[in-house]
Amino acid sequence: MELQPADSLRIIQDIIHQRKQKYEENGFFLIFWSVLISLSGIIQFVMLALDYYPRHSWIGWAVLMPLGFLFNFGQKIREGIRNKVEKKSPDPLDWLWLVAGLGAFLGFFLPYSNWKNYEIMILAIYLPFSFVALAIALHLRVFLWIITSLFGLGLTYSVLFFHYGIALPLVSSLLACLLFLIPGIQFYFNYKKQKKCSVS
């Protein structure tokens, strides 16, 4: 039995709708990571600006990122168990986030001799996230996320042309808001609205 073009289109639209629904349900994770990253960037900026143990200003990243990873890992295990029980297949888009996350993790181990080289760290960490966010936003056809991802991509590349100095951690916080917080809030409110409509 051959699929008609209309049937193929309907199947593709169903897959996009299911994935969008998953992101709406998990908008919390985008918000969660944006808050952790923003908080780490703000802590580092304040320590640098106040000259309060500036050589240890990375401490926020060292504490909050592993905690976030452990929490996320625990949630993914629970989600995997639930998917097995409900016989759902894992979303292949999750692999994109995993690759970007591993790239970000490895970015922390790049050799840095002075503060100016931290621009390379921003590129190493945020370029993969910017491209993954843009790819998923285009796939899900979420206009706001496409716009914020493009702004995030532009801001990431801007570190090659502008010297942000001690404000670089704030650039990191702004990138977290563009790539994760704004779309996360949109997904979260869409999910709440859908739940409200299904109840009433």
PDB file of C-alpha atoms in Angstrom:
ATOM      1  CA  MET A   1       0.000   0.000   0.000  1.00  0.00           C
ATOM      2  CA  GLU A   2       1.513   3.311  -1.112  1.00  0.00           C
ATOM      3  CA  LEU A   3       1.338   6.464   0.942  1.00  0.00           C
ATOM      4  CA  GLN A   4      -0.370   9.398  -0.688  1.00  0.00           C
ATOM      5  CA  PRO A   5       1.380  12.809  -0.455  1.00  0.00           C
ATOM      6  CA  ALA A   6      -1.388  14.048   1.867  1.00  0.00           C
ATOM      7  CA  ASP A   7      -0.816  11.062   4.197  1.00  0.00           C
ATOM      8  CA  SER A   8       2.952  11.672   4.246  1.00  0.00           C
ATOM      9  CA  LEU A   9       2.366  15.329   5.084  1.00  0.00           C
ATOM     10  CA  ARG A  10      -0.056  14.394   7.853  1.00  0.00           C
ATOM     11  CA  ILE A  11       2.493  11.937   9.370  1.00  0.00           C
ATOM     12  CA  ILE A  12       5.225  14.607   9.300  1.00  0.00           C
ATOM     13  CA  GLN A  13       2.870  17.141  10.912  1.00  0.00           C
ATOM     14  CA  ASP A  14       1.937  14.591  13.610  1.00  0.00           C
ATOM     15  CA  ILE A  15       5.624  13.967  14.411  1.00  0.00           C
ATOM     16  CA  ILE A  16       6.297  17.724  14.618  1.00  0.00           C
ATOM     17  CA  HIS A  17       3.232  18.171  16.845  1.00  0.00           C
ATOM     18  CA  GLN A  18       4.346  15.328  19.178  1.00  0.00           C
ATOM     19  CA  ARG A  19       7.856  16.769  19.470  1.00  0.00           C
ATOM     20  CA  LYS A  20       6.502  20.268  20.077  1.00  0.00           C
ATOM     21  CA  GLN A  21       4.228  18.837  22.772  1.00  0.00           C
ATOM     22  CA  LYS A  22       7.234  17.138  24.387  1.00  0.00           C
ATOM     23  CA  TYR A  23       9.105  20.439  24.489  1.00  0.00           C
ATOM     24  CA  GLU A  24       6.048  22.160  25.926  1.00  0.00           C
ATOM     25  CA  GLU A  25       5.886  19.542  28.675  1.00  0.00           C
ATOM     26  CA  ASN A  26       9.636  19.861  29.283  1.00  0.00           C
ATOM     27  CA  GLY A  27       9.803  23.658  29.016  1.00  0.00           C
ATOM     28  CA  PHE A  28      10.829  23.414  32.647  1.00  0.00           C
ATOM     29  CA  PHE A  29      14.231  21.988  31.644  1.00  0.00           C
ATOM     30  CA  LEU A  30      14.992  24.892  29.322  1.00  0.00           C
ATOM     31  CA  ILE A  31      14.064  27.283  32.151  1.00  0.00           C
ATOM     32  CA  PHE A  32      16.048  25.218  34.666  1.00  0.00           C
ATOM     33  CA  TRP A  33      19.266  25.302  32.611  1.00  0.00           C
ATOM     34  CA  SER A  34      18.891  28.979  31.757  1.00  0.00           C
ATOM     35  CA  VAL A  35      18.572  29.863  35.437  1.00  0.00           C
ATOM     36  CA  LEU A  36      21.632  27.782  36.371  1.00  0.00           C
ATOM     37  CA  ILE A  37      23.771  29.246  33.578  1.00  0.00           C
ATOM     38  CA  SER A  38      22.576  32.818  34.218  1.00  0.00           C
ATOM     39  CA  LEU A  39      23.213  32.467  37.941  1.00  0.00           C
ATOM     40  CA  SER A  40      26.720  31.095  37.321  1.00  0.00           C
ATOM     41  CA  GLY A  41      27.507  33.977  34.961  1.00  0.00           C
ATOM     42  CA  ILE A  42      26.171  36.600  37.388  1.00  0.00           C
ATOM     43  CA  ILE A  43      28.129  35.111  40.317  1.00  0.00           C
ATOM     44  CA  GLN A  44      31.324  35.169  38.250  1.00  0.00           C
ATOM     45  CA  PHE A  45      30.726  38.744  37.066  1.00  0.00           C
ATOM     46  CA  VAL A  46      30.050  40.011  40.608  1.00  0.00           C
ATOM     47  CA  MET A  47      33.195  38.321  41.949  1.00  0.00           C
ATOM     48  CA  LEU A  48      35.276  39.836  39.125  1.00  0.00           C
ATOM     49  CA  ALA A  49      33.691  43.290  39.404  1.00  0.00           C
ATOM     50  CA  LEU A  50      34.160  43.420  43.198  1.00  0.00           C
ATOM     51  CA  ASP A  51      37.630  41.872  42.909  1.00  0.00           C
ATOM     52  CA  TYR A  52      36.448  39.256  45.394  1.00  0.00           C
ATOM     53  CA  TYR A  53      38.721  36.243  44.892  1.00  0.00           C
ATOM     54  CA  PRO A  54      38.738  36.844  41.101  1.00  0.00           C
ATOM     55  CA  ARG A  55      40.983  33.830  40.489  1.00  0.00           C
ATOM     56  CA  HIS A  56      38.230  31.632  41.985  1.00  0.00           C
ATOM     57  CA  SER A  57      35.325  33.318  40.175  1.00  0.00           C
ATOM     58  CA  TRP A  58      34.640  30.065  38.300  1.00  0.00           C
ATOM     59  CA  ILE A  59      33.313  28.485  41.513  1.00  0.00           C
ATOM     60  CA  GLY A  60      29.648  29.104  40.561  1.00  0.00           C
ATOM     61  CA  TRP A  61      30.137  27.116  37.362  1.00  0.00           C
ATOM     62  CA  ALA A  62      31.984  24.334  39.194  1.00  0.00           C
ATOM     63  CA  VAL A  63      29.146  23.908  41.707  1.00  0.00           C
ATOM     64  CA  LEU A  64      25.975  24.600  39.715  1.00  0.00           C
ATOM     65  CA  MET A  65      26.775  22.827  36.432  1.00  0.00           C
ATOM     66  CA  PRO A  66      27.486  19.374  38.003  1.00  0.00           C
ATOM     67  CA  LEU A  67      24.365  19.740  40.197  1.00  0.00           C
ATOM     68  CA  GLY A  68      22.303  20.550  37.105  1.00  0.00           C
ATOM     69  CA  PHE A  69      23.802  17.613  35.242  1.00  0.00           C
ATOM     70  CA  LEU A  70      23.014  15.186  38.092  1.00  0.00           C
ATOM     71  CA  PHE A  71      19.434  16.448  38.333  1.00  0.00           C
ATOM     72  CA  ASN A  72      18.990  16.249  34.550  1.00  0.00           C
ATOM     73  CA  PHE A  73      20.559  12.774  34.424  1.00  0.00           C
ATOM     74  CA  GLY A  74      18.162  11.545  37.133  1.00  0.00           C
ATOM     75  CA  GLN A  75      15.189  12.969  35.258  1.00  0.00           C
ATOM     76  CA  LYS A  76      16.325  11.352  31.989  1.00  0.00           C
ATOM     77  CA  ILE A  77      16.568   7.946  33.716  1.00  0.00           C
ATOM     78  CA  ARG A  78      13.020   8.392  35.066  1.00  0.00           C
ATOM     79  CA  GLU A  79      11.814   9.468  31.613  1.00  0.00           C
ATOM     80  CA  GLY A  80      13.515   6.428  30.026  1.00  0.00           C
ATOM     81  CA  ILE A  81      11.790   4.081  32.496  1.00  0.00           C
ATOM     82  CA  ARG A  82       8.434   5.778  31.852  1.00  0.00           C
ATOM     83  CA  ASN A  83       8.964   5.521  28.071  1.00  0.00           C
ATOM     84  CA  LYS A  84       9.672   1.771  28.404  1.00  0.00           C
ATOM     85  CA  VAL A  85       6.500   1.259  30.434  1.00  0.00           C
ATOM     86  CA  GLU A  86       4.429   3.316  27.963  1.00  0.00           C
ATOM     87  CA  LYS A  87       6.358   1.759  25.018  1.00  0.00           C
ATOM     88  CA  LYS A  88       7.422   5.148  23.630  1.00  0.00           C
ATOM     89  CA  SER A  89      10.574   5.484  21.561  1.00  0.00           C
ATOM     90  CA  PRO A  90      13.200   8.019  22.675  1.00  0.00           C
ATOM     91  CA  ASP A  91      13.344  11.307  20.777  1.00  0.00           C
ATOM     92  CA  PRO A  92      16.391  11.419  18.455  1.00  0.00           C
ATOM     93  CA  LEU A  93      16.562  15.200  18.983  1.00  0.00           C
ATOM     94  CA  ASP A  94      17.794  14.467  22.524  1.00  0.00           C
ATOM     95  CA  TRP A  95      21.058  13.259  20.953  1.00  0.00           C
ATOM     96  CA  LEU A  96      21.643  16.755  19.564  1.00  0.00           C
ATOM     97  CA  TRP A  97      21.404  18.200  23.079  1.00  0.00           C
ATOM     98  CA  LEU A  98      23.731  15.488  24.363  1.00  0.00           C
ATOM     99  CA  VAL A  99      26.382  16.293  21.742  1.00  0.00           C
ATOM    100  CA  ALA A 100      26.103  20.035  22.446  1.00  0.00           C
ATOM    101  CA  GLY A 101      26.295  19.351  26.198  1.00  0.00           C
ATOM    102  CA  LEU A 102      29.415  17.221  25.794  1.00  0.00           C
ATOM    103  CA  GLY A 103      30.953  19.982  23.677  1.00  0.00           C
ATOM    104  CA  ALA A 104      30.180  22.519  26.397  1.00  0.00           C
ATOM    105  CA  PHE A 105      31.629  20.229  29.065  1.00  0.00           C
ATOM    106  CA  LEU A 106      34.851  19.793  27.063  1.00  0.00           C
ATOM    107  CA  GLY A 107      34.971  23.576  26.563  1.00  0.00           C
ATOM    108  CA  PHE A 108      35.710  23.962  30.267  1.00  0.00           C
ATOM    109  CA  PHE A 109      38.954  22.031  29.799  1.00  0.00           C
ATOM    110  CA  LEU A 110      40.395  24.102  26.962  1.00  0.00           C
ATOM    111  CA  PRO A 111      43.753  25.625  27.965  1.00  0.00           C
ATOM    112  CA  TYR A 112      43.412  29.311  28.869  1.00  0.00           C
ATOM    113  CA  SER A 113      46.496  31.384  29.575  1.00  0.00           C
ATOM    114  CA  ASN A 114      44.785  34.734  30.261  1.00  0.00           C
ATOM    115  CA  TRP A 115      41.340  36.327  30.431  1.00  0.00           C
ATOM    116  CA  LYS A 116      41.296  37.276  26.720  1.00  0.00           C
ATOM    117  CA  ASN A 117      41.288  33.616  25.746  1.00  0.00           C
ATOM    118  CA  TYR A 118      37.950  33.076  27.477  1.00  0.00           C
ATOM    119  CA  GLU A 119      36.244  34.381  24.331  1.00  0.00           C
ATOM    120  CA  ILE A 120      37.253  31.032  22.791  1.00  0.00           C
ATOM    121  CA  MET A 121      35.423  29.284  25.634  1.00  0.00           C
ATOM    122  CA  ILE A 122      32.207  31.181  24.833  1.00  0.00           C
ATOM    123  CA  LEU A 123      32.535  30.083  21.202  1.00  0.00           C
ATOM    124  CA  ALA A 124      33.304  26.467  22.145  1.00  0.00           C
ATOM    125  CA  ILE A 125      30.355  26.248  24.537  1.00  0.00           C
ATOM    126  CA  TYR A 126      27.633  28.329  22.888  1.00  0.00           C
ATOM    127  CA  LEU A 127      28.117  27.690  19.166  1.00  0.00           C
ATOM    128  CA  PRO A 128      26.910  24.065  19.439  1.00  0.00           C
ATOM    129  CA  PHE A 129      23.969  25.109  21.664  1.00  0.00           C
ATOM    130  CA  SER A 130      23.056  27.955  19.286  1.00  0.00           C
ATOM    131  CA  PHE A 131      23.028  25.643  16.272  1.00  0.00           C
ATOM    132  CA  VAL A 132      21.082  22.904  18.091  1.00  0.00           C
ATOM    133  CA  ALA A 133      18.529  25.429  19.387  1.00  0.00           C
ATOM    134  CA  LEU A 134      18.160  26.896  15.884  1.00  0.00           C
ATOM    135  CA  ALA A 135      17.870  23.457  14.243  1.00  0.00           C
ATOM    136  CA  ILE A 136      15.192  22.298  16.699  1.00  0.00           C
ATOM    137  CA  ALA A 137      13.344  25.639  16.500  1.00  0.00           C
ATOM    138  CA  LEU A 138      13.277  25.351  12.691  1.00  0.00           C
ATOM    139  CA  HIS A 139      12.182  21.708  12.923  1.00  0.00           C
ATOM    140  CA  LEU A 140       9.368  22.546  15.353  1.00  0.00           C
ATOM    141  CA  ARG A 141       8.537  25.781  13.511  1.00  0.00           C
ATOM    142  CA  VAL A 142       8.626  27.886  16.678  1.00  0.00           C
ATOM    143  CA  PHE A 143       9.078  31.439  15.392  1.00  0.00           C
ATOM    144  CA  LEU A 144      10.121  33.039  18.704  1.00  0.00           C
ATOM    145  CA  TRP A 145      12.789  30.383  19.301  1.00  0.00           C
ATOM    146  CA  ILE A 146      14.106  30.833  15.747  1.00  0.00           C
ATOM    147  CA  ILE A 147      14.505  34.581  16.396  1.00  0.00           C
ATOM    148  CA  THR A 148      16.157  34.146  19.808  1.00  0.00           C
ATOM    149  CA  SER A 149      18.474  31.445  18.408  1.00  0.00           C
ATOM    150  CA  LEU A 150      19.569  33.755  15.594  1.00  0.00           C
ATOM    151  CA  PHE A 151      20.245  36.535  18.116  1.00  0.00           C
ATOM    152  CA  GLY A 152      22.138  33.999  20.248  1.00  0.00           C
ATOM    153  CA  LEU A 153      24.226  32.963  17.247  1.00  0.00           C
ATOM    154  CA  GLY A 154      25.036  36.612  16.476  1.00  0.00           C
ATOM    155  CA  LEU A 155      25.943  37.325  20.109  1.00  0.00           C
ATOM    156  CA  THR A 156      28.148  34.228  20.244  1.00  0.00           C
ATOM    157  CA  TYR A 157      30.064  35.343  17.156  1.00  0.00           C
ATOM    158  CA  SER A 158      30.326  38.900  18.515  1.00  0.00           C
ATOM    159  CA  VAL A 159      33.018  37.779  20.990  1.00  0.00           C
ATOM    160  CA  LEU A 160      35.377  37.586  17.992  1.00  0.00           C
ATOM    161  CA  PHE A 161      34.935  41.305  17.314  1.00  0.00           C
ATOM    162  CA  PHE A 162      34.218  42.936  20.688  1.00  0.00           C
ATOM    163  CA  HIS A 163      36.231  42.746  23.871  1.00  0.00           C
ATOM    164  CA  TYR A 164      33.722  42.259  26.697  1.00  0.00           C
ATOM    165  CA  GLY A 165      36.333  41.987  29.466  1.00  0.00           C
ATOM    166  CA  ILE A 166      34.848  41.101  32.829  1.00  0.00           C
ATOM    167  CA  ALA A 167      31.339  41.428  31.340  1.00  0.00           C
ATOM    168  CA  LEU A 168      31.893  38.170  29.410  1.00  0.00           C
ATOM    169  CA  PRO A 169      30.054  36.106  32.091  1.00  0.00           C
ATOM    170  CA  LEU A 170      27.060  38.429  31.594  1.00  0.00           C
ATOM    171  CA  VAL A 171      27.206  37.644  27.859  1.00  0.00           C
ATOM    172  CA  SER A 172      26.977  33.999  28.893  1.00  0.00           C
ATOM    173  CA  SER A 173      23.912  34.773  31.029  1.00  0.00           C
ATOM    174  CA  LEU A 174      22.278  36.678  28.161  1.00  0.00           C
ATOM    175  CA  LEU A 175      22.939  33.757  25.798  1.00  0.00           C
ATOM    176  CA  ALA A 176      21.258  31.399  28.284  1.00  0.00           C
ATOM    177  CA  CYS A 177      18.192  33.661  28.293  1.00  0.00           C
ATOM    178  CA  LEU A 178      18.046  33.823  24.488  1.00  0.00           C
ATOM    179  CA  LEU A 179      18.635  30.119  23.825  1.00  0.00           C
ATOM    180  CA  PHE A 180      16.790  28.557  26.775  1.00  0.00           C
ATOM    181  CA  LEU A 181      14.804  30.906  29.042  1.00  0.00           C
ATOM    182  CA  ILE A 182      12.598  32.757  26.532  1.00  0.00           C
ATOM    183  CA  PRO A 183      11.576  29.624  24.561  1.00  0.00           C
ATOM    184  CA  GLY A 184      11.288  27.655  27.813  1.00  0.00           C
ATOM    185  CA  ILE A 185       8.802  30.179  29.221  1.00  0.00           C
ATOM    186  CA  GLN A 186       6.829  30.127  25.958  1.00  0.00           C
ATOM    187  CA  PHE A 187       6.681  26.312  25.963  1.00  0.00           C
ATOM    188  CA  TYR A 188       5.781  26.204  29.660  1.00  0.00           C
ATOM    189  CA  PHE A 189       2.872  28.647  29.295  1.00  0.00           C
ATOM    190  CA  ASN A 190       1.621  26.877  26.155  1.00  0.00           C
ATOM    191  CA  TYR A 191       1.611  23.607  28.113  1.00  0.00           C
ATOM    192  CA  LYS A 192      -0.246  25.180  31.052  1.00  0.00           C
ATOM    193  CA  LYS A 193      -2.796  26.705  28.666  1.00  0.00           C
ATOM    194  CA  GLN A 194      -3.355  23.340  26.940  1.00  0.00           C
ATOM    195  CA  LYS A 195      -3.784  21.597  30.287  1.00  0.00           C
ATOM    196  CA  LYS A 196      -6.300  24.224  31.373  1.00  0.00           C
ATOM    197  CA  CYS A 197      -8.257  23.825  28.109  1.00  0.00           C
ATOM    198  CA  SER A 198      -8.285  20.000  28.391  1.00  0.00           C
ATOM    199  CA  VAL A 199      -9.583  20.178  31.988  1.00  0.00           C
ATOM    200  CA  SER A 200     -12.393  22.645  31.211  1.00  0.00           C
TER     201      SER A 200
END
